[in-house]
Short mmCIF file of C-alpha atoms and ligand atoms in Angstrom, two decimals:
data_model
loop_
_atom_site.label_atom_id
_atom_site.label_comp_id
_atom_site.label_asym_id
_atom_site.label_seq_id
_atom_site.Cartn_x
_atom_site.Cartn_y
_atom_site.Cartn_z
CA MET Z 1 0.06 -0.10 -0.04
CA THR Z 2 1.48 3.41 -1.09
CA ALA Z 3 1.36 6.35 1.32
CA THR Z 4 -0.72 8.33 -1.23
CA ARG Z 5 -3.34 5.83 -1.09
CA ARG Z 6 -3.54 5.79 2.68
CA HIS Z 7 -3.26 9.64 3.26
CA GLY Z 8 -4.52 10.74 -0.09
CA ILE Z 9 -7.90 8.89 0.02
CA GLY Z 10 -8.00 8.90 3.61
CA MET Z 11 -8.01 12.85 3.83
CA THR Z 12 -11.39 13.21 1.53
CA SER Z 13 -12.97 10.37 2.95
CA GLN Z 14 -13.92 11.61 6.41
CA ARG Z 15 -16.61 13.56 5.23
CA THR Z 16 -17.82 10.39 3.10
CA ARG Z 17 -17.58 8.38 6.28
CA ASP Z 18 -19.47 10.90 8.51
CA ARG Z 19 -22.32 10.53 5.60
CA MET Z 20 -22.12 6.68 5.96
CA VAL Z 21 -22.93 7.06 9.80
CA GLY Z 22 -25.66 8.82 9.20
CA ARG Z 23 -27.18 6.44 7.00
CA LEU Z 24 -26.23 3.81 9.66
CA GLU Z 25 -28.26 5.73 12.33
CA GLU Z 26 -31.23 6.03 10.04
CA LEU Z 27 -31.26 2.34 9.80
CA GLY Z 28 -31.43 1.96 13.41
CA ILE Z 29 -27.94 1.89 14.70
CA LYS Z 30 -27.80 3.44 17.83
CA ASP Z 31 -24.65 2.37 19.83
CA GLN Z 32 -22.52 5.60 20.04
CA ARG Z 33 -19.64 3.46 20.65
CA VAL Z 34 -20.06 1.51 17.29
CA LEU Z 35 -20.55 4.69 15.52
CA ALA Z 36 -17.74 6.43 16.51
CA VAL Z 37 -15.19 3.48 15.66
CA ILE Z 38 -16.96 3.08 11.91
CA ARG Z 39 -16.59 6.90 11.65
CA ALA Z 40 -12.92 6.46 12.59
CA THR Z 41 -12.12 3.21 10.38
CA PRO Z 42 -10.73 3.74 7.05
CA ARG Z 43 -12.97 1.15 5.14
CA HIS Z 44 -11.23 2.12 1.65
CA LEU Z 45 -7.92 0.38 2.81
CA PHE Z 46 -9.95 -2.93 3.30
CA VAL Z 47 -11.21 -3.12 -0.51
CA GLU Z 48 -9.32 -3.38 -3.55
CA GLU Z 49 -8.00 -0.12 -4.85
CA ALA Z 50 -10.08 0.15 -7.85
CA LEU Z 51 -13.14 -0.08 -5.83
CA ALA Z 52 -12.00 2.52 -2.95
CA SER Z 53 -14.23 5.01 -4.14
CA ARG Z 54 -16.97 2.74 -3.53
CA ALA Z 55 -15.87 1.88 0.33
CA TYR Z 56 -18.38 4.12 2.04
CA GLU Z 57 -21.61 3.01 0.17
CA ASP Z 58 -23.76 0.85 2.57
CA THR Z 59 -22.85 -2.30 0.42
CA ALA Z 60 -21.00 -5.50 0.54
CA LEU Z 61 -17.85 -5.50 -2.24
CA PRO Z 62 -15.49 -8.03 -3.18
CA ILE Z 63 -12.46 -8.69 -1.94
CA GLY Z 64 -11.18 -11.56 -4.50
CA TYR Z 65 -11.35 -15.15 -4.06
CA GLY Z 66 -15.33 -15.34 -4.65
CA GLN Z 67 -15.62 -13.66 -0.98
CA THR Z 68 -16.97 -10.03 0.16
CA ILE Z 69 -16.25 -7.51 2.58
CA SER Z 70 -19.43 -7.33 4.76
CA GLN Z 71 -22.12 -4.45 4.22
CA PRO Z 72 -21.65 -1.64 6.97
CA TYR Z 73 -25.08 -1.90 8.09
CA ILE Z 74 -24.29 -5.43 9.04
CA VAL Z 75 -21.05 -4.90 10.53
CA ALA Z 76 -22.59 -2.30 12.74
CA ARG Z 77 -25.54 -4.33 13.79
CA MET Z 78 -23.35 -7.12 14.68
CA THR Z 79 -20.89 -5.16 16.84
CA GLU Z 80 -23.86 -3.36 18.30
CA LEU Z 81 -25.22 -7.09 19.52
CA VAL Z 82 -21.66 -8.08 20.83
CA LEU Z 83 -21.67 -5.30 22.92
CA GLN Z 84 -25.29 -5.60 23.94
CA THR Z 85 -25.05 -7.00 27.59
CA HIS Z 86 -21.64 -6.34 28.80
CA ARG Z 87 -18.38 -5.64 27.51
CA PRO Z 88 -16.70 -8.72 26.60
CA GLN Z 89 -12.90 -9.09 26.77
CA HIS Z 90 -12.21 -12.02 24.52
CA VAL Z 91 -13.86 -12.55 21.18
CA LEU Z 92 -13.67 -15.02 18.11
CA GLU Z 93 -14.84 -14.21 14.95
CA VAL Z 94 -14.59 -16.58 12.03
CA GLY Z 95 -14.11 -15.62 8.19
CA THR Z 96 -11.23 -12.81 8.66
CA GLY Z 97 -11.84 -11.93 4.82
CA SER Z 98 -10.72 -8.16 4.46
CA GLY Z 99 -9.95 -7.66 8.29
CA TYR Z 100 -12.58 -5.09 8.52
CA GLN Z 101 -14.95 -6.48 11.03
CA ALA Z 102 -11.90 -7.50 13.23
CA ALA Z 103 -10.44 -3.86 12.94
CA VAL Z 104 -13.79 -2.45 14.48
CA LEU Z 105 -14.01 -5.24 16.82
CA ALA Z 106 -10.47 -4.58 18.09
CA GLN Z 107 -11.20 -0.76 18.78
CA LEU Z 108 -14.14 -2.22 21.25
CA VAL Z 109 -13.08 -5.39 22.64
CA PRO Z 110 -9.64 -5.99 24.33
CA ARG Z 111 -8.38 -9.24 22.59
CA VAL Z 112 -9.70 -10.26 19.14
CA TYR Z 113 -8.93 -14.01 17.62
CA THR Z 114 -9.86 -14.32 13.99
CA VAL Z 115 -9.64 -17.11 11.68
CA GLU Z 116 -9.80 -17.63 7.87
CA ARG Z 117 -9.48 -20.79 5.56
CA ILE Z 118 -8.13 -18.59 2.81
CA SER Z 119 -4.46 -18.00 3.37
CA ALA Z 120 -3.93 -15.35 0.85
CA LEU Z 121 -6.99 -13.34 2.56
CA LEU Z 122 -5.69 -14.04 5.89
CA GLU Z 123 -2.06 -12.90 4.75
CA ARG Z 124 -3.31 -9.72 3.31
CA SER Z 125 -5.45 -8.57 6.62
CA ARG Z 126 -2.51 -9.60 8.90
CA ARG Z 127 -0.15 -7.45 7.08
CA LEU Z 128 -2.85 -4.69 6.65
CA LEU Z 129 -3.86 -4.88 10.17
CA LEU Z 130 -0.34 -4.71 11.61
CA ASP Z 131 0.51 -1.99 9.25
CA VAL Z 132 -2.29 0.07 10.66
CA GLY Z 133 -0.97 -0.76 14.14
CA PHE Z 134 -3.63 -3.11 15.80
CA GLY Z 135 -1.66 -5.20 18.31
CA ASN Z 136 -4.47 -6.89 20.07
CA ILE Z 137 -6.08 -9.19 16.68
CA HIS Z 138 -4.69 -12.75 16.69
CA PHE Z 139 -4.64 -14.50 13.31
CA ARG Z 140 -4.92 -18.15 12.56
CA LEU Z 141 -5.38 -19.94 9.31
CA SER Z 142 -7.83 -22.62 9.67
CA ASP Z 143 -11.36 -23.94 9.29
CA GLY Z 144 -13.26 -21.96 11.53
CA SER Z 145 -15.89 -24.49 11.99
CA TRP Z 146 -13.64 -25.86 14.78
CA GLY Z 147 -13.11 -22.67 16.61
CA TRP Z 148 -9.83 -21.95 18.05
CA PRO Z 149 -9.58 -24.37 21.00
CA GLU Z 150 -6.36 -23.36 22.45
CA LYS Z 151 -7.77 -19.87 23.03
CA ALA Z 152 -11.39 -20.97 24.28
CA PRO Z 153 -13.50 -19.90 26.27
CA PHE Z 154 -14.77 -16.93 24.32
CA ASP Z 155 -17.31 -14.40 25.70
CA VAL Z 156 -18.58 -13.93 22.09
CA ILE Z 157 -17.91 -15.64 18.91
CA VAL Z 158 -18.72 -13.77 15.88
CA LEU Z 159 -19.54 -15.71 12.54
CA THR Z 160 -18.89 -13.65 9.15
CA ALA Z 161 -19.93 -16.61 6.79
CA ALA Z 162 -23.09 -18.75 7.18
CA PRO Z 163 -23.20 -22.28 8.12
CA VAL Z 164 -26.43 -24.02 7.67
CA THR Z 165 -26.48 -24.88 11.26
CA VAL Z 166 -24.35 -23.69 14.05
CA PRO Z 167 -21.18 -26.32 14.47
CA GLU Z 168 -21.53 -27.83 17.96
CA GLU Z 169 -17.73 -27.35 18.60
CA LEU Z 170 -18.28 -23.48 18.32
CA LEU Z 171 -21.05 -23.43 20.74
CA ALA Z 172 -18.78 -25.68 23.24
CA GLN Z 173 -16.12 -22.75 23.11
CA LEU Z 174 -18.43 -20.30 24.64
CA ALA Z 175 -17.81 -18.97 28.10
CA PRO Z 176 -20.87 -19.41 30.71
CA SER Z 177 -23.61 -16.61 29.45
CA GLY Z 178 -21.24 -16.17 26.40
CA PHE Z 179 -23.13 -16.05 23.14
CA LEU Z 180 -22.53 -16.72 19.50
CA ILE Z 181 -23.68 -14.18 16.79
CA GLY Z 182 -23.80 -14.47 12.76
CA PRO Z 183 -25.71 -15.95 9.71
CA VAL Z 184 -27.36 -19.20 10.03
CA GLY Z 185 -29.14 -20.92 7.33
CA PRO Z 186 -29.04 -21.86 3.69
CA GLU Z 187 -28.14 -19.58 0.92
CA GLY Z 188 -31.13 -17.28 0.27
CA ALA Z 189 -32.61 -18.10 3.72
CA GLN Z 190 -30.12 -16.76 6.13
CA GLN Z 191 -31.00 -15.35 9.35
CA LEU Z 192 -28.78 -13.47 11.81
CA THR Z 193 -29.04 -15.36 14.93
CA ILE Z 194 -27.71 -15.19 18.54
CA VAL Z 195 -27.07 -18.29 20.38
CA ARG Z 196 -26.62 -17.74 24.20
CA ARG Z 197 -25.43 -20.30 26.77
CA GLU Z 198 -27.43 -20.37 29.54
CA ASN Z 199 -26.36 -23.06 31.95
CA ARG Z 200 -26.50 -26.24 30.16
CA ARG Z 201 -28.69 -24.91 27.31
CA PHE Z 202 -28.52 -22.95 24.36
CA VAL Z 203 -30.88 -20.72 23.66
CA HIS Z 204 -31.61 -19.00 19.77
CA GLN Z 205 -32.90 -15.85 19.07
CA ILE Z 206 -33.56 -14.80 15.42
CA ILE Z 207 -32.76 -11.02 14.82
CA GLU Z 208 -33.28 -10.40 11.14
CA PRO Z 209 -32.79 -12.02 7.39
CA VAL Z 210 -29.17 -11.41 6.07
CA SER Z 211 -27.12 -12.56 3.08
CA PHE Z 212 -23.46 -13.66 3.78
CA VAL Z 213 -20.95 -16.02 1.74
CA PRO Z 214 -21.66 -19.45 3.26
CA LEU Z 215 -19.06 -20.90 5.68
CA ARG Z 216 -17.02 -23.47 3.91
CA ARG Z 217 -15.26 -26.82 5.55
CA GLY Z 218 -11.83 -27.30 5.10
CA LEU Z 219 -8.99 -25.17 3.74
CA GLU Z 220 -8.81 -23.75 0.38
CA ALA Z 221 -6.47 -25.49 -1.42
N1 SAH D 1 -15.14 -10.39 8.21
C1 SAH D 1 -14.86 -10.21 7.01
C2 SAH D 1 -16.16 -10.83 6.01
C3 SAH D 1 -15.48 -11.58 4.98
S1 SAH D 1 -16.43 -12.80 4.17
C4 SAH D 1 -14.78 -8.75 6.49
O1 SAH D 1 -15.14 -7.96 7.40
O2 SAH D 1 -14.47 -8.36 5.38
C5 SAH D 1 -16.70 -14.12 4.91
C6 SAH D 1 -15.00 -14.73 5.05
O3 SAH D 1 -15.23 -16.01 5.75
C7 SAH D 1 -14.45 -15.16 3.86
O4 SAH D 1 -13.29 -14.59 3.83
C8 SAH D 1 -14.50 -16.75 3.84
O5 SAH D 1 -12.95 -17.09 3.18
C9 SAH D 1 -14.42 -17.07 5.29
N2 SAH D 1 -14.75 -18.13 5.73
C10 SAH D 1 -15.72 -19.13 4.90
N3 SAH D 1 -16.01 -20.49 5.69
C11 SAH D 1 -14.79 -20.37 6.60
C12 SAH D 1 -14.41 -21.20 7.61
N4 SAH D 1 -14.93 -22.52 7.35
N5 SAH D 1 -13.42 -20.90 8.42
C13 SAH D 1 -12.90 -19.85 8.20
N6 SAH D 1 -13.02 -18.78 7.46
C14 SAH D 1 -14.11 -19.04 6.71
#
């Protein structure tokens, strides 16, 4: 990434970013902590250079390898839900992708663990996030259906790719009273879902319909 890219677009984009945050408020995002972080995070650094001018539209954009950076509204909504009860300390994200959701979370949560199955995406995001100065994000190349057992338990697990049903291994890595949040269901019929650990039970709550890339098994060859 060149200095021109980082500073040049960054300078002109604060106003565009403010406008995007205004739209997120209109769509019902209320948590001021989340809005402040989105206002401060240069999303254009997380998309391909040719798409940088579209980075502050409220839309998902391609990031290569058939994957997308999530729509800002959904990043804001999920982050708001992550912070809904108490301030989680230890969060796992499944699906690093561009690294944008991890960057947003890392400004609100002390420790973020993120796993990705496509090595090229993981390495690009790792480099970018270290370059921008995030020291509290930990990366791992793996099939996130298995979570990250060595770092469990997690206060919150955030899925950014949709399984048809929630993998049991992930639920087993939730702290007591922890919860998982993410899209669940087949393509075309996914629901943003929260699964809360309550004593020995897991309680499912459906939030709203969403459209994410599918959670795939195994590493990308
Ligand atoms: N959080 C990302 C969203 C990227 S799209 C962002 O802010 O940009 C979802 C990502 O999940 C893709 O990069 C995809 O490769 C990844 N993914 C899909 N199945 C996965 C799995 N089983 N384990 C880890 N990552 C997975």
